[in-house]
Short mmCIF file of C-alpha atoms in Angstrom, two decimals:
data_model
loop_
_atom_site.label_atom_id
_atom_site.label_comp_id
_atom_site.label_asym_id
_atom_site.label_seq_id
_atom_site.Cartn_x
_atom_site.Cartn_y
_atom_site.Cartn_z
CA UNK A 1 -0.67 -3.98 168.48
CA UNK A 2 -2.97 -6.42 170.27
CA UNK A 3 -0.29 -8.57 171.66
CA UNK A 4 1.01 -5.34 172.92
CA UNK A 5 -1.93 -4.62 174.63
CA UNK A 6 -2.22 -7.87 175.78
CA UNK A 7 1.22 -7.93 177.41
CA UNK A 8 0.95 -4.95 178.66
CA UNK A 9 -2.50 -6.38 180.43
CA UNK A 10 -0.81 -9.69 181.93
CA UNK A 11 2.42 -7.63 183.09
CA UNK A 12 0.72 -5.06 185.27
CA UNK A 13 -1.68 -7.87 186.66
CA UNK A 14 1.38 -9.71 187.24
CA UNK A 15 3.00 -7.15 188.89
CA UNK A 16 -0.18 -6.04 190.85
CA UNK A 17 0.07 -10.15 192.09
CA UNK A 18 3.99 -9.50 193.25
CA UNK A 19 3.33 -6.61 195.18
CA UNK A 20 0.28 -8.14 196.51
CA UNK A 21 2.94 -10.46 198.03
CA UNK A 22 5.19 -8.42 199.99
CA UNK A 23 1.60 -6.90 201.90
CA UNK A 24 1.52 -7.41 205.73
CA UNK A 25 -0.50 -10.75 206.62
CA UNK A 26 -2.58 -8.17 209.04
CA UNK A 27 -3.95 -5.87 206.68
CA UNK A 28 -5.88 -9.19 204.61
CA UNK A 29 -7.75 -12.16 206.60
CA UNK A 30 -6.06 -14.45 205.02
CA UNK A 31 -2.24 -15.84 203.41
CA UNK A 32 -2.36 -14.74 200.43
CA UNK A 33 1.47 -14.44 199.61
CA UNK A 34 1.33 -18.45 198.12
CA UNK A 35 -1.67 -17.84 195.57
CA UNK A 36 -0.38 -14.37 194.75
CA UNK A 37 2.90 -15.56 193.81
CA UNK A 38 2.08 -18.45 191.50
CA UNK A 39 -1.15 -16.18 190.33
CA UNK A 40 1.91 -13.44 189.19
CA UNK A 41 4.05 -16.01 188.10
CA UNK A 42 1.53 -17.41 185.35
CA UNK A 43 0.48 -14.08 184.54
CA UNK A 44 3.88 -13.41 183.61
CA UNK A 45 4.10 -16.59 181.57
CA UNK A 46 1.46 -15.72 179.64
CA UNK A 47 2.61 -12.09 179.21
CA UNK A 48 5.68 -13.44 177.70
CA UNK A 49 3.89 -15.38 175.09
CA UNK A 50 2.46 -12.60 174.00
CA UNK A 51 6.30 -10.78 173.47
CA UNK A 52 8.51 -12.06 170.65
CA UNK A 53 11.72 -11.77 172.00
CA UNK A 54 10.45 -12.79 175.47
CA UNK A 55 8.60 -16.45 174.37
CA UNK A 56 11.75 -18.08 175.02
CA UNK A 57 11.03 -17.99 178.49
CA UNK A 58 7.48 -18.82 178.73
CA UNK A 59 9.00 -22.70 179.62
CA UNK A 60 11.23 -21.24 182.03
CA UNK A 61 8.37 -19.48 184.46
CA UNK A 62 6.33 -22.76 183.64
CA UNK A 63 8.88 -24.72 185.57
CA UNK A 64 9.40 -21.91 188.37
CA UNK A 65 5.35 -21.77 188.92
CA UNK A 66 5.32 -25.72 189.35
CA UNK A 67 8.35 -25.44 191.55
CA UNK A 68 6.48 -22.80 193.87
CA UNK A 69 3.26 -24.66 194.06
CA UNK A 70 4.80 -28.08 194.97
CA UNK A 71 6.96 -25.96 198.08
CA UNK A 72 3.58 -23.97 199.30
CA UNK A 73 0.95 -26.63 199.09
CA UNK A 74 2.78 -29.80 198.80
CA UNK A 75 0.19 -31.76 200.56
CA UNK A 76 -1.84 -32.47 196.75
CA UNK A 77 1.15 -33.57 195.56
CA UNK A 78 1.80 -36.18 198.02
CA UNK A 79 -0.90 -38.48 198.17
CA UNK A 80 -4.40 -38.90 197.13
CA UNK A 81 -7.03 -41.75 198.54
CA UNK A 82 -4.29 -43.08 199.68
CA UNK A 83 -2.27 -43.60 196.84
CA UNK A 84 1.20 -42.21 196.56
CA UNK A 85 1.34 -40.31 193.95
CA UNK A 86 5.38 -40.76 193.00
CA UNK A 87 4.38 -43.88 191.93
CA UNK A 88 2.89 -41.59 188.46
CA UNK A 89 6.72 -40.30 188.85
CA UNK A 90 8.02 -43.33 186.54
CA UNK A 91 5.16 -43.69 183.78
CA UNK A 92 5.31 -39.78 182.90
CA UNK A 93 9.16 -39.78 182.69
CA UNK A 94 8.64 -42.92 180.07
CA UNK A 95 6.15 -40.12 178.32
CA UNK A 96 9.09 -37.93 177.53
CA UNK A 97 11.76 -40.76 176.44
CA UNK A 98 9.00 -41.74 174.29
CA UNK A 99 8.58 -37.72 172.81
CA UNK A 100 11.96 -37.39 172.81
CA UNK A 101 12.61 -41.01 170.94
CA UNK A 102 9.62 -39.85 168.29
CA UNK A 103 11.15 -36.36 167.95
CA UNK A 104 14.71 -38.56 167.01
CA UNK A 105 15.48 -40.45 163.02
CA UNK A 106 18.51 -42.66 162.69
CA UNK A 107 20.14 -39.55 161.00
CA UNK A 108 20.56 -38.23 164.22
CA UNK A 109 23.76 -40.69 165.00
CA UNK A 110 25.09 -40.61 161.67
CA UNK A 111 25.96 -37.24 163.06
CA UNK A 112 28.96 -39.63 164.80
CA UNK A 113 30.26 -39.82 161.66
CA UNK A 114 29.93 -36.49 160.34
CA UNK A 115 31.08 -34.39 163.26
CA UNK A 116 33.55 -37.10 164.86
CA UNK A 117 36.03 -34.76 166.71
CA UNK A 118 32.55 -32.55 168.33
CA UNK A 119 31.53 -35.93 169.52
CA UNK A 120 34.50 -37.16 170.65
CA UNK A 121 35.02 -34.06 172.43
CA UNK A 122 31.29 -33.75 173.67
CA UNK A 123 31.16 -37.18 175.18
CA UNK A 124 34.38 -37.02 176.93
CA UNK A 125 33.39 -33.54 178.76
CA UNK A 126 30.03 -34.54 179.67
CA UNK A 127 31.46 -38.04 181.03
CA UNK A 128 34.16 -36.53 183.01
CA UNK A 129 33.41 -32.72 183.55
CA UNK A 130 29.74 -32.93 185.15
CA UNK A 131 30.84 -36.26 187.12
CA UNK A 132 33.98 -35.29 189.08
CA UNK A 133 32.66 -31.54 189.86
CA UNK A 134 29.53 -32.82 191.15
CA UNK A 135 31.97 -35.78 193.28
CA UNK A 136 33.98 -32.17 194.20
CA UNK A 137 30.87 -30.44 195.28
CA UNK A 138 29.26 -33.18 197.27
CA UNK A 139 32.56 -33.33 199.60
CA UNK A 140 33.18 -29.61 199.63
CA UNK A 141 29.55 -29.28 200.70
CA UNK A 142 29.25 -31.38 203.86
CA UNK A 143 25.47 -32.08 202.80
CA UNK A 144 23.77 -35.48 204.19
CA UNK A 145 25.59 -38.38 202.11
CA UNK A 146 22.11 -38.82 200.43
CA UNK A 147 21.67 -35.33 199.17
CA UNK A 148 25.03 -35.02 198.86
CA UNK A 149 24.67 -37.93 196.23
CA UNK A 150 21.88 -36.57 194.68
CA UNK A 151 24.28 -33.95 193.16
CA UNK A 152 26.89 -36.85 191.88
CA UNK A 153 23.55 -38.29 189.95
CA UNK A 154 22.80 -35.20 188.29
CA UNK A 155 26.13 -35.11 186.92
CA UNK A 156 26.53 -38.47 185.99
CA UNK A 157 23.28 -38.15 183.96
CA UNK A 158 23.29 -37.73 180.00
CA UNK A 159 22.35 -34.32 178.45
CA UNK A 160 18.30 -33.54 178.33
CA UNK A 161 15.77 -32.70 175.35
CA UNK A 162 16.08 -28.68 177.13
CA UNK A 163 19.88 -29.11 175.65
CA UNK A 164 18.37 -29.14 172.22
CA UNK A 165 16.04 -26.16 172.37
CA UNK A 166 18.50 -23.97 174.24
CA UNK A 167 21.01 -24.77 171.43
CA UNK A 168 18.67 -24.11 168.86
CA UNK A 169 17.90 -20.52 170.85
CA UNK A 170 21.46 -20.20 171.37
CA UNK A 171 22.59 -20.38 167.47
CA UNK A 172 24.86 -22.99 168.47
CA UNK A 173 25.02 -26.40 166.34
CA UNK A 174 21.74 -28.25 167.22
CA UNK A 175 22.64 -30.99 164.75
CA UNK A 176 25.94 -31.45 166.92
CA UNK A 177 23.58 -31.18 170.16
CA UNK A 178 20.92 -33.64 169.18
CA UNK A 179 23.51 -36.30 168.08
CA UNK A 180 25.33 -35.54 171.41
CA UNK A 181 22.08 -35.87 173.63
CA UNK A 182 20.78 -38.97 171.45
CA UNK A 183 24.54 -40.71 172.24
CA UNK A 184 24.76 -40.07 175.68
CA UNK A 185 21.52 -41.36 176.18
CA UNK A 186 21.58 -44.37 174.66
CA UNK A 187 25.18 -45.24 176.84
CA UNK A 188 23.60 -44.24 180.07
CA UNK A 189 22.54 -47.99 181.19
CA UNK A 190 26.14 -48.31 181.37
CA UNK A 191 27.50 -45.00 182.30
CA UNK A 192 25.57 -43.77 184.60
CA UNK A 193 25.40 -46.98 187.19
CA UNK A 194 29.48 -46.95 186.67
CA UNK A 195 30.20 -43.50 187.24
CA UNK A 196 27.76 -43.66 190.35
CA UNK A 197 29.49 -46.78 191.80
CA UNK A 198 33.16 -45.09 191.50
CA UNK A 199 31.77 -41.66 192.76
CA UNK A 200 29.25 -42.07 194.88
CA UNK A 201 29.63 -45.48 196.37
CA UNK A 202 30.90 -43.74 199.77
CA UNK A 203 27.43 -41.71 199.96
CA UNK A 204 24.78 -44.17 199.48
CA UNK A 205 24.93 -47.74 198.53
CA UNK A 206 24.75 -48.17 194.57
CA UNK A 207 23.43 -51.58 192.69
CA UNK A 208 24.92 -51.00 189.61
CA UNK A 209 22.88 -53.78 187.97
CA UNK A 210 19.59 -52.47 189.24
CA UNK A 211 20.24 -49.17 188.19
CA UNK A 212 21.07 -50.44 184.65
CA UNK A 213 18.00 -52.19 184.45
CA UNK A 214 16.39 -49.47 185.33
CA UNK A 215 17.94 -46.80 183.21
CA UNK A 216 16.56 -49.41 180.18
CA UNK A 217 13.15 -49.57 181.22
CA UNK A 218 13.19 -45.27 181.79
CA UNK A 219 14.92 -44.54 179.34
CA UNK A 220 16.31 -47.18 176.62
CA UNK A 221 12.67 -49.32 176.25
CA UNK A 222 11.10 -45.32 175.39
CA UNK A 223 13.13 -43.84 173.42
CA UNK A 224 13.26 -47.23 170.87
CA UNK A 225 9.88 -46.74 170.80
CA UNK A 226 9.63 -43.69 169.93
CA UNK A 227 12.32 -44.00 167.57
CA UNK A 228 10.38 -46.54 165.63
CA UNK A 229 6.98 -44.69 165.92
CA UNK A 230 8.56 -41.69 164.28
CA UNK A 231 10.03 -44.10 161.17
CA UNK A 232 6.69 -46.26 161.29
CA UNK A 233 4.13 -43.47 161.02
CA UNK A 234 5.65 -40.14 160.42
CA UNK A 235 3.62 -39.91 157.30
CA UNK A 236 0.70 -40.62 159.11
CA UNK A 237 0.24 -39.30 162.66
CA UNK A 238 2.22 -35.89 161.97
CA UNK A 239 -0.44 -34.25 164.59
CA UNK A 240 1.10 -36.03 166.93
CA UNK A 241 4.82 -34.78 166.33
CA UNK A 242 3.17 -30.96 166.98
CA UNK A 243 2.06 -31.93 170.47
CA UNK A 244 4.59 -34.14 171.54
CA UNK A 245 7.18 -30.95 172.66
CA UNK A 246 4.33 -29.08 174.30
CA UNK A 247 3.10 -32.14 176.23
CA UNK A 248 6.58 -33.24 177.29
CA UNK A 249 7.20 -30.04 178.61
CA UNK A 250 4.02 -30.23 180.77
CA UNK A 251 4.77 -33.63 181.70
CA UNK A 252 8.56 -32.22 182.75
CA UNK A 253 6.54 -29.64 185.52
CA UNK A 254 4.00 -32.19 186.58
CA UNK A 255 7.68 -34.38 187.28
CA UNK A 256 9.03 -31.17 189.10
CA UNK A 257 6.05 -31.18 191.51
CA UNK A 258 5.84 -34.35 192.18
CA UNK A 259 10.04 -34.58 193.10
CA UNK A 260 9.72 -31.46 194.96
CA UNK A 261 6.47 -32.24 197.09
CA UNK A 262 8.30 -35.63 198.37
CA UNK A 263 11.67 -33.95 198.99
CA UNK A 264 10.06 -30.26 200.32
CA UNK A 265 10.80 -31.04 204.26
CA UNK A 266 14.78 -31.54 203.21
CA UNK A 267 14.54 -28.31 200.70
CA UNK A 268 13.24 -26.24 203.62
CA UNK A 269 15.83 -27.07 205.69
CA UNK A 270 18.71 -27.12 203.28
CA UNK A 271 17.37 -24.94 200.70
CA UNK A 272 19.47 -22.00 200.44
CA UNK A 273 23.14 -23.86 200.57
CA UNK A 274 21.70 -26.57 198.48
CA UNK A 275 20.81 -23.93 195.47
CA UNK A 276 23.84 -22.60 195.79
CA UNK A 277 25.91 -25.37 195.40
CA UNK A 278 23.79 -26.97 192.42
CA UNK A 279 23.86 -23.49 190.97
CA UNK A 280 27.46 -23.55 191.24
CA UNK A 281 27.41 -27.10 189.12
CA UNK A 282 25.52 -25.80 186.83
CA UNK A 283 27.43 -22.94 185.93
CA UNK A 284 30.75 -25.16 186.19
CA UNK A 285 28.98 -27.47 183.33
CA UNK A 286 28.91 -24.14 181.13
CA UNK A 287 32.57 -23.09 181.61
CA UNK A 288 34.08 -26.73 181.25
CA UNK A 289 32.54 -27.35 178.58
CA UNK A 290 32.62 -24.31 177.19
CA UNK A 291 36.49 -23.88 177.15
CA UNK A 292 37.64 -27.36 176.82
CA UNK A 293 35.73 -27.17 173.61
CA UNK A 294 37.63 -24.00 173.07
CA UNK A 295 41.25 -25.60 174.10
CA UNK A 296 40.52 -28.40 171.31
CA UNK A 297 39.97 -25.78 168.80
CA UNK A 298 36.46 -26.40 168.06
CA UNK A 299 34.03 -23.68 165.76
CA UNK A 300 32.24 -21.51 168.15
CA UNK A 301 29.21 -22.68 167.42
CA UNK A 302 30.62 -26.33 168.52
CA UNK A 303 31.86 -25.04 171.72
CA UNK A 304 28.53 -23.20 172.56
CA UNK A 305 26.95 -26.32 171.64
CA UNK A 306 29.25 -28.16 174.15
CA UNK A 307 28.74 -26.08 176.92
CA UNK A 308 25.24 -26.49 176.74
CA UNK A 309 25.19 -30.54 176.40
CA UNK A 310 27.19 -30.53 179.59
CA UNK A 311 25.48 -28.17 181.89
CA UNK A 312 22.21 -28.96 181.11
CA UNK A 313 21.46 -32.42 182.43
CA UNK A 314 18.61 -34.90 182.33
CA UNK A 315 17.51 -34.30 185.60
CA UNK A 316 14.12 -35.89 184.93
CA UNK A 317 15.76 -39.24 184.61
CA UNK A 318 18.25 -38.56 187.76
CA UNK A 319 14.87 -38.17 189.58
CA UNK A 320 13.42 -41.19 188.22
CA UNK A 321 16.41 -43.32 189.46
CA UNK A 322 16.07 -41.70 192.66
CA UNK A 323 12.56 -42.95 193.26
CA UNK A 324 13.86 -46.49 192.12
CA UNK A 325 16.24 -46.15 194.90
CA UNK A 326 13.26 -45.73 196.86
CA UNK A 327 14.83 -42.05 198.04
CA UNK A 328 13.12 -39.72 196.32
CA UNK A 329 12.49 -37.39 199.00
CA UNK A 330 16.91 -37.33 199.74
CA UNK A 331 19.24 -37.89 196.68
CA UNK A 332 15.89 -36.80 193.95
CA UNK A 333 16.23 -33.15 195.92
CA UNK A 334 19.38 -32.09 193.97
CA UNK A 335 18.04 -33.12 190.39
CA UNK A 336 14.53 -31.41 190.81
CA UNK A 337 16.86 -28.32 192.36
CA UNK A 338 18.89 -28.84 188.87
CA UNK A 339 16.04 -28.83 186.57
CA UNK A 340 14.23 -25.52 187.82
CA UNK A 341 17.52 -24.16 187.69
CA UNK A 342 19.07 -24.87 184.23
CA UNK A 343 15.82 -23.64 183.04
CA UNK A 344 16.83 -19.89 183.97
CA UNK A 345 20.35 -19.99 183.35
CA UNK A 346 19.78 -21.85 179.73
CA UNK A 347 17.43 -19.54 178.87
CA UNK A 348 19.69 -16.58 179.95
CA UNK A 349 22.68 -17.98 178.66
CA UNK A 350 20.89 -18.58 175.35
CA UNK A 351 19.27 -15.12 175.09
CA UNK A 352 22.75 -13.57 175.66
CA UNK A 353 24.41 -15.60 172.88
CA UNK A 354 21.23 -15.08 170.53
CA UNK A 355 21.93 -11.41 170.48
CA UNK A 356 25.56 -12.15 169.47
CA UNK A 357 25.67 -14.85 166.27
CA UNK A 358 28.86 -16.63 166.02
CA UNK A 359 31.22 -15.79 163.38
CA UNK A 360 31.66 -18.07 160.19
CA UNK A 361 34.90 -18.66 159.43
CA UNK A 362 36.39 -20.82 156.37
#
């Protein structure tokens, strides 16, 4: 009864916020549309965590609050005393390879062996499916090369931590997704740098061994350590494995604002089409992977799991490599684009296939 009440309470102040939005500028002294908006949309958030079936999305407006706040007042977010503050871009994505290394145990790619045809099938869409629709997009789209690469990056990134909860939500098979997402991560340094040579080469100029290096230090150096953290003290620092998901997830918004303050000039002037299109990859990562999954005869559960691994992308990292490329403001558009967005269509997709439990067969 309580959190009733209490959802009830944030909702309608939420709500009051949202209308207070759509007010003419004349009839109040000053703008208030900005603070009203991310005032409503944290309202909201914490209505939500106050609803059972609605907590699921609590991340979700999280990431669509920080998105909003980086594109009204991106100024903050840019620089402070004269230091840039992108250059915190790096470090904080190391914070999350490092969470999602301590969340990880070796057992996690014995699932190779266990569930060989899944991963076959898993790692074959997500190196071929995400790559050559987001090579298809970027020439259908006519966007800037730069941008226009930005969208290749996203899809020639591994599968993020968000795959994992969202298959988890989404009764697929999470073992299946967090062997998938620890496998694909661990062959990005080669991957990734490859695919974007072949693919993108013609948008921006691509230093595959830079990029490698780079992928190692962001992504490889973290997750190691975190994978030995978790075996060395698991018994002992178990305090730490409750925040870890929590922080990472703040981390992941602080990441969002930072990408979308540098790139905010580009996303006001190609905005709308941009969205579409990445929306568009997005939801082409879900139907690959979906029925390809399907056409190999996989468990539902497996091809759920699939769908997921490939349309939900490590756009934190594809951001990261963007700043290395010292464009963070050009090709880093697309992937900060990509992460508010999979956030709302995971968390839809996974609410509609929570309601409706796979069937077990055999």
């Amino acid at each position: 009864m309580r959190n009733q009440r209490i959802f009830a309470y944030l909702s309608g102040l939420s709500a009051a916020a949202l209308l207070l939005t759509i007010l003419p500028l004349s009839l109040i002294s000053f703008d208030h549309r900005g603070p009203s908006l991310i005032f409503a949309l944290c309202c909201l958030g914490m209505a939500f965590h106050h609803h059972e079936r609605l907590k699921g999305y609590v991340y979700t407006l999280m990431i669509l609050a920080a998105a909003a706040l980086a594109l009204l007042y991106p100024q903050p977010f840019v620089v402070y005393n004269g230091y840039q503050l992108n250059q915190l871009i790096i470090p904080m994505l190391q914070f999350i390879m490092f969470g999602m290394g301590s969340s990880m145990t070796v057992q996690d790619f014995v699932g190779v062996a266990k569930m060989p045809k899944g991963v076959a099938i898993g790692l074959a869409c997500q190196l071929s499916l995400m790559p050559l629709s987001g090579f298809l997009i970027a020439k259908w789209s006519s966007m800037p090369p730069e941008i226009a690469a930005g969208i290749i990056l996203v899809g020639c990134s591994p599968s993020g931590v968000a795959s994992n909860v969202i298959s988890y939500l989404a009764k697929a098979n999470l073992a299946l997704s967090i062997t998938l997402t620890a496998v694909s991560t661990l062959l990005a340094p080669f991957t990734t740098p490859l695919l974007m040579k072949l693919l993108a080469g013609e948008f921006v100029s691509i230093q595959v061994s830079e990029m490698m290096w780079t992928i190692f230090k962001l992504v490889i150096f973290p997750v190691v350590g975190g994978l030995a953290f978790n075996h060395l003290m698991r018994n002992h620092a178990a305090w730490i494995q409750r925040i870890m998901p929590t922080a990472s997830m703040v981390v992941i918004a602080c990441v969002i604002i930072l990408i979308t303050a540098s790139g905010r000039d580009n996303f006001l002037a190609l905005g709308a089409a941009l969205t579409f299109w990445v929306l568009l990859h997005n939801a082409l990562g879900y139907n690959l992977g979906y029925f390809t999954a399907r056409l190999f005869g996989l468990a539902e559960r497996d091809c759920r799991t699939i769908a997921l691994e490939v349309g939900l992308q490590n756009g934190g990292m594809a951001g990261g490599l963007a700043k290395e490329m010292g464009k963070l403001a050009t090709v880093g558009l697309a992937p900060a684009i990509f992460s508010v967005l999979q956030n709302i269509t995971g968390s839809v997709l996974a609410s509609h296939w929570h309601r409706r439990p796979p069937k077990v067969t055999g």
